[in-house]
mmCIF file of C-alpha atoms in Angstrom:
data_model
loop_
_atom_site.group_PDB
_atom_site.id
_atom_site.type_symbol
_atom_site.label_atom_id
_atom_site.label_comp_id
_atom_site.label_asym_id
_atom_site.label_seq_id
_atom_site.Cartn_x
_atom_site.Cartn_y
_atom_site.Cartn_z
ATOM 1 C CA MET A 1 -18.144 -108.026 64.826
ATOM 2 C CA GLN A 2 -17.404 -105.164 67.221
ATOM 3 C CA SER A 3 -14.225 -106.823 68.494
ATOM 4 C CA LYS A 4 -12.988 -107.153 64.908
ATOM 5 C CA ASN A 5 -13.497 -103.399 64.396
ATOM 6 C CA PHE A 6 -11.679 -102.717 67.655
ATOM 7 C CA PHE A 7 -8.626 -104.712 66.542
ATOM 8 C CA ILE A 8 -8.582 -102.937 63.172
ATOM 9 C CA PHE A 9 -8.690 -99.586 65.003
ATOM 10 C CA ILE A 10 -5.769 -100.596 67.253
ATOM 11 C CA THR A 11 -3.712 -101.699 64.226
ATOM 12 C CA ILE A 12 -4.360 -98.395 62.455
ATOM 13 C CA LEU A 13 -3.507 -96.459 65.616
ATOM 14 C CA ARG A 14 -0.183 -98.311 65.973
ATOM 15 C CA THR A 15 0.675 -97.470 62.369
ATOM 16 C CA ALA A 16 -0.305 -93.815 62.746
ATOM 17 C CA VAL A 17 1.748 -93.192 65.886
ATOM 18 C CA ALA A 18 4.622 -95.640 66.100
ATOM 19 C CA THR A 19 7.755 -95.494 68.162
ATOM 20 C CA LEU A 20 11.107 -95.008 66.530
ATOM 21 C CA PRO A 21 13.218 -98.092 65.856
ATOM 22 C CA THR A 22 16.554 -98.585 67.648
ATOM 23 C CA THR A 23 18.692 -97.996 64.543
ATOM 24 C CA LEU A 24 17.454 -95.970 61.586
ATOM 25 C CA GLU A 25 18.251 -93.866 58.559
ATOM 26 C CA LEU A 26 16.475 -90.582 57.928
ATOM 27 C CA LEU A 27 15.454 -90.212 54.292
ATOM 28 C CA VAL A 28 14.381 -86.884 52.758
ATOM 29 C CA PHE A 29 11.163 -86.947 50.703
ATOM 30 C CA GLN A 30 9.640 -84.120 48.689
ATOM 31 C CA ASN A 31 6.391 -84.481 46.705
ATOM 32 C CA GLY A 32 6.451 -88.246 47.244
ATOM 33 C CA GLN A 33 9.973 -88.656 45.821
ATOM 34 C CA ARG A 34 13.129 -89.491 47.746
ATOM 35 C CA ILE A 35 15.587 -86.648 47.180
ATOM 36 C CA GLY A 36 18.252 -87.405 49.783
ATOM 37 C CA CYS A 37 19.001 -88.349 53.374
ATOM 38 C CA VAL A 38 20.498 -86.992 56.595
ATOM 39 C CA ASN A 39 24.202 -87.282 57.421
ATOM 40 C CA GLY A 40 25.820 -87.596 60.857
ATOM 41 C CA TYR A 41 25.914 -83.848 61.338
ATOM 42 C CA GLY A 42 22.130 -83.682 60.965
ATOM 43 C CA LYS A 43 22.418 -82.034 57.541
ATOM 44 C CA PHE A 44 20.439 -82.724 54.361
ATOM 45 C CA ILE A 45 22.504 -84.333 51.590
ATOM 46 C CA THR A 46 21.583 -85.774 48.201
ATOM 47 C CA SER A 47 24.486 -88.252 47.985
ATOM 48 C CA THR A 48 23.360 -91.631 49.319
ATOM 49 C CA ALA A 49 26.998 -92.575 49.931
ATOM 50 C CA ALA A 50 27.085 -90.401 53.066
ATOM 51 C CA CYS A 51 23.738 -91.373 54.653
ATOM 52 C CA PHE A 52 24.207 -91.984 58.366
ATOM 53 C CA LEU A 53 22.871 -94.570 60.794
ATOM 54 C CA PHE A 54 21.213 -92.983 63.800
ATOM 55 C CA GLN A 55 20.492 -94.569 67.153
ATOM 56 C CA THR A 56 17.555 -93.764 69.405
ATOM 57 C CA GLN A 57 17.462 -93.412 73.153
ATOM 58 C CA GLU A 58 14.342 -93.815 75.268
ATOM 59 C CA ILE A 59 13.187 -90.814 77.269
ATOM 60 C CA GLU A 60 12.277 -92.087 80.706
ATOM 61 C CA GLY A 61 8.536 -91.967 81.358
ATOM 62 C CA SER A 62 7.678 -91.132 77.732
ATOM 63 C CA GLU A 63 6.838 -92.940 74.512
ATOM 64 C CA ASN A 64 9.134 -90.484 72.711
ATOM 65 C CA LYS A 65 12.850 -90.821 72.009
ATOM 66 C CA ASN A 66 15.982 -88.786 71.392
ATOM 67 C CA ILE A 67 17.951 -89.390 68.212
ATOM 68 C CA TRP A 68 21.687 -89.401 68.457
ATOM 69 C CA ALA A 69 24.476 -89.894 66.005
ATOM 70 C CA SER A 70 27.089 -92.281 67.380
ATOM 71 C CA GLY A 71 30.246 -90.350 68.175
ATOM 72 C CA TYR A 72 28.614 -87.031 67.320
ATOM 73 C CA GLY A 73 26.040 -86.392 70.034
ATOM 74 C CA THR A 74 22.321 -86.245 70.760
ATOM 75 C CA CYS A 75 20.528 -84.207 68.107
ATOM 76 C CA SER A 76 19.090 -80.849 69.173
ATOM 77 C CA ALA A 77 16.678 -78.462 67.482
ATOM 78 C CA ASP A 78 16.772 -75.634 70.056
ATOM 79 C CA SER A 79 18.183 -73.188 67.505
ATOM 80 C CA GLY A 80 15.472 -73.992 64.924
ATOM 81 C CA VAL A 81 17.983 -76.117 62.998
ATOM 82 C CA ILE A 82 18.665 -79.820 63.548
ATOM 83 C CA GLU A 83 22.175 -80.177 64.972
ATOM 84 C CA CYS A 84 23.780 -83.557 65.683
ATOM 85 C CA TYR A 85 27.469 -82.584 65.833
ATOM 86 C CA GLU A 86 28.335 -80.960 69.166
ATOM 87 C CA PRO A 87 24.790 -79.589 69.574
ATOM 88 C CA GLN A 88 24.429 -76.544 71.810
ATOM 89 C CA GLY A 89 20.845 -77.049 73.010
ATOM 90 C CA ALA A 90 18.813 -79.648 74.850
ATOM 91 C CA PRO A 91 18.226 -82.971 73.090
ATOM 92 C CA ALA A 92 15.297 -82.851 70.671
ATOM 93 C CA ILE A 93 12.373 -85.154 71.391
ATOM 94 C CA PHE A 94 11.216 -87.177 68.415
ATOM 95 C CA THR A 95 8.521 -89.704 67.665
ATOM 96 C CA GLN A 96 7.250 -91.323 64.507
ATOM 97 C CA HIS A 97 3.971 -90.387 62.815
ATOM 98 C CA GLY A 98 3.312 -93.144 60.300
ATOM 99 C CA THR A 99 6.635 -93.298 58.445
ATOM 100 C CA ASP A 100 7.447 -89.616 59.045
ATOM 101 C CA LEU A 101 9.783 -88.330 61.728
ATOM 102 C CA GLU A 102 7.996 -85.923 64.057
ATOM 103 C CA LEU A 103 9.709 -83.370 66.241
ATOM 104 C CA VAL A 104 7.418 -83.369 69.256
ATOM 105 C CA GLY A 105 5.689 -80.003 69.527
ATOM 106 C CA PHE A 106 6.669 -78.895 66.004
ATOM 107 C CA GLY A 107 5.223 -81.515 63.630
ATOM 108 C CA THR A 108 6.608 -83.404 60.664
ATOM 109 C CA THR A 109 7.513 -80.604 58.245
ATOM 110 C CA PHE A 110 11.138 -79.607 57.745
ATOM 111 C CA SER A 111 12.823 -77.382 55.165
ATOM 112 C CA ALA A 112 16.134 -76.137 53.797
ATOM 113 C CA ASN A 113 17.153 -72.893 52.136
ATOM 114 C CA SER A 114 18.342 -74.860 49.088
ATOM 115 C CA ASN A 115 18.973 -78.397 47.862
ATOM 116 C CA PRO A 116 22.633 -79.473 48.205
ATOM 117 C CA ASP A 117 24.723 -80.503 45.198
ATOM 118 C CA ALA A 118 25.112 -84.257 44.698
ATOM 119 C CA SER A 119 28.853 -84.028 45.484
ATOM 120 C CA ASP A 120 28.251 -82.103 48.743
ATOM 121 C CA ARG A 121 28.842 -84.484 51.682
ATOM 122 C CA ILE A 122 28.720 -81.675 54.271
ATOM 123 C CA GLY A 123 25.089 -80.886 53.427
ATOM 124 C CA VAL A 124 22.759 -78.015 54.192
ATOM 125 C CA ASP A 125 20.962 -77.122 57.405
ATOM 126 C CA ILE A 126 17.610 -78.752 58.096
ATOM 127 C CA LEU A 127 15.255 -76.086 59.402
ATOM 128 C CA VAL A 128 12.373 -76.942 61.709
ATOM 129 C CA GLY A 129 9.102 -76.072 59.956
ATOM 130 C CA GLU A 130 8.461 -74.440 56.587
ATOM 131 C CA GLY A 131 10.860 -71.476 56.882
ATOM 132 C CA GLY A 132 13.180 -72.491 54.024
ATOM 133 C CA GLY A 133 12.618 -72.458 50.277
ATOM 134 C CA GLU A 134 12.573 -76.272 49.995
ATOM 135 C CA THR A 135 9.975 -78.024 52.199
ATOM 136 C CA PHE A 136 10.182 -81.774 52.809
ATOM 137 C CA LEU A 137 9.449 -84.676 55.151
ATOM 138 C CA LEU A 138 11.996 -86.850 56.922
ATOM 139 C CA GLN A 139 10.984 -90.480 56.697
ATOM 140 C CA VAL A 140 12.233 -93.149 59.032
ATOM 141 C CA HIS A 141 13.876 -96.170 57.442
ATOM 142 C CA ALA A 142 14.212 -98.792 60.188
ATOM 143 C CA LEU A 143 17.345 -100.911 60.207
ATOM 144 C CA SER A 144 16.793 -102.636 63.557
ATOM 145 C CA GLY A 145 14.449 -102.535 66.517
#
């Protein structure tokens, strides 16, 4: 009976702290509802036509990964904003907490100063933490790996 409990615990632990898949989409959820996604610049958009496929890169000696947008660059959050197009800072270190994207050292909460219009493909900045007027979670939608 104890071994059965042990295996259940291991399964729950794997679900709670999982590693990021190789290819993924980042979906924006607020109050349990999907309200948008992340484009290749690392910006929040509400148009699903411009959602971007991200790749992950292993960080040597760690269970964490960097997220990079193919042709754009490795995403950074050094400035307090997620940047994936010609980022200025060091690559951000991400992991997955359940289905939520976690920025290692900062948690799973992100925000924006406003929600973008549906026709806006450029998007709005994604702030690290709860500093903006619209708080949300980024959920990982695995496409491979």
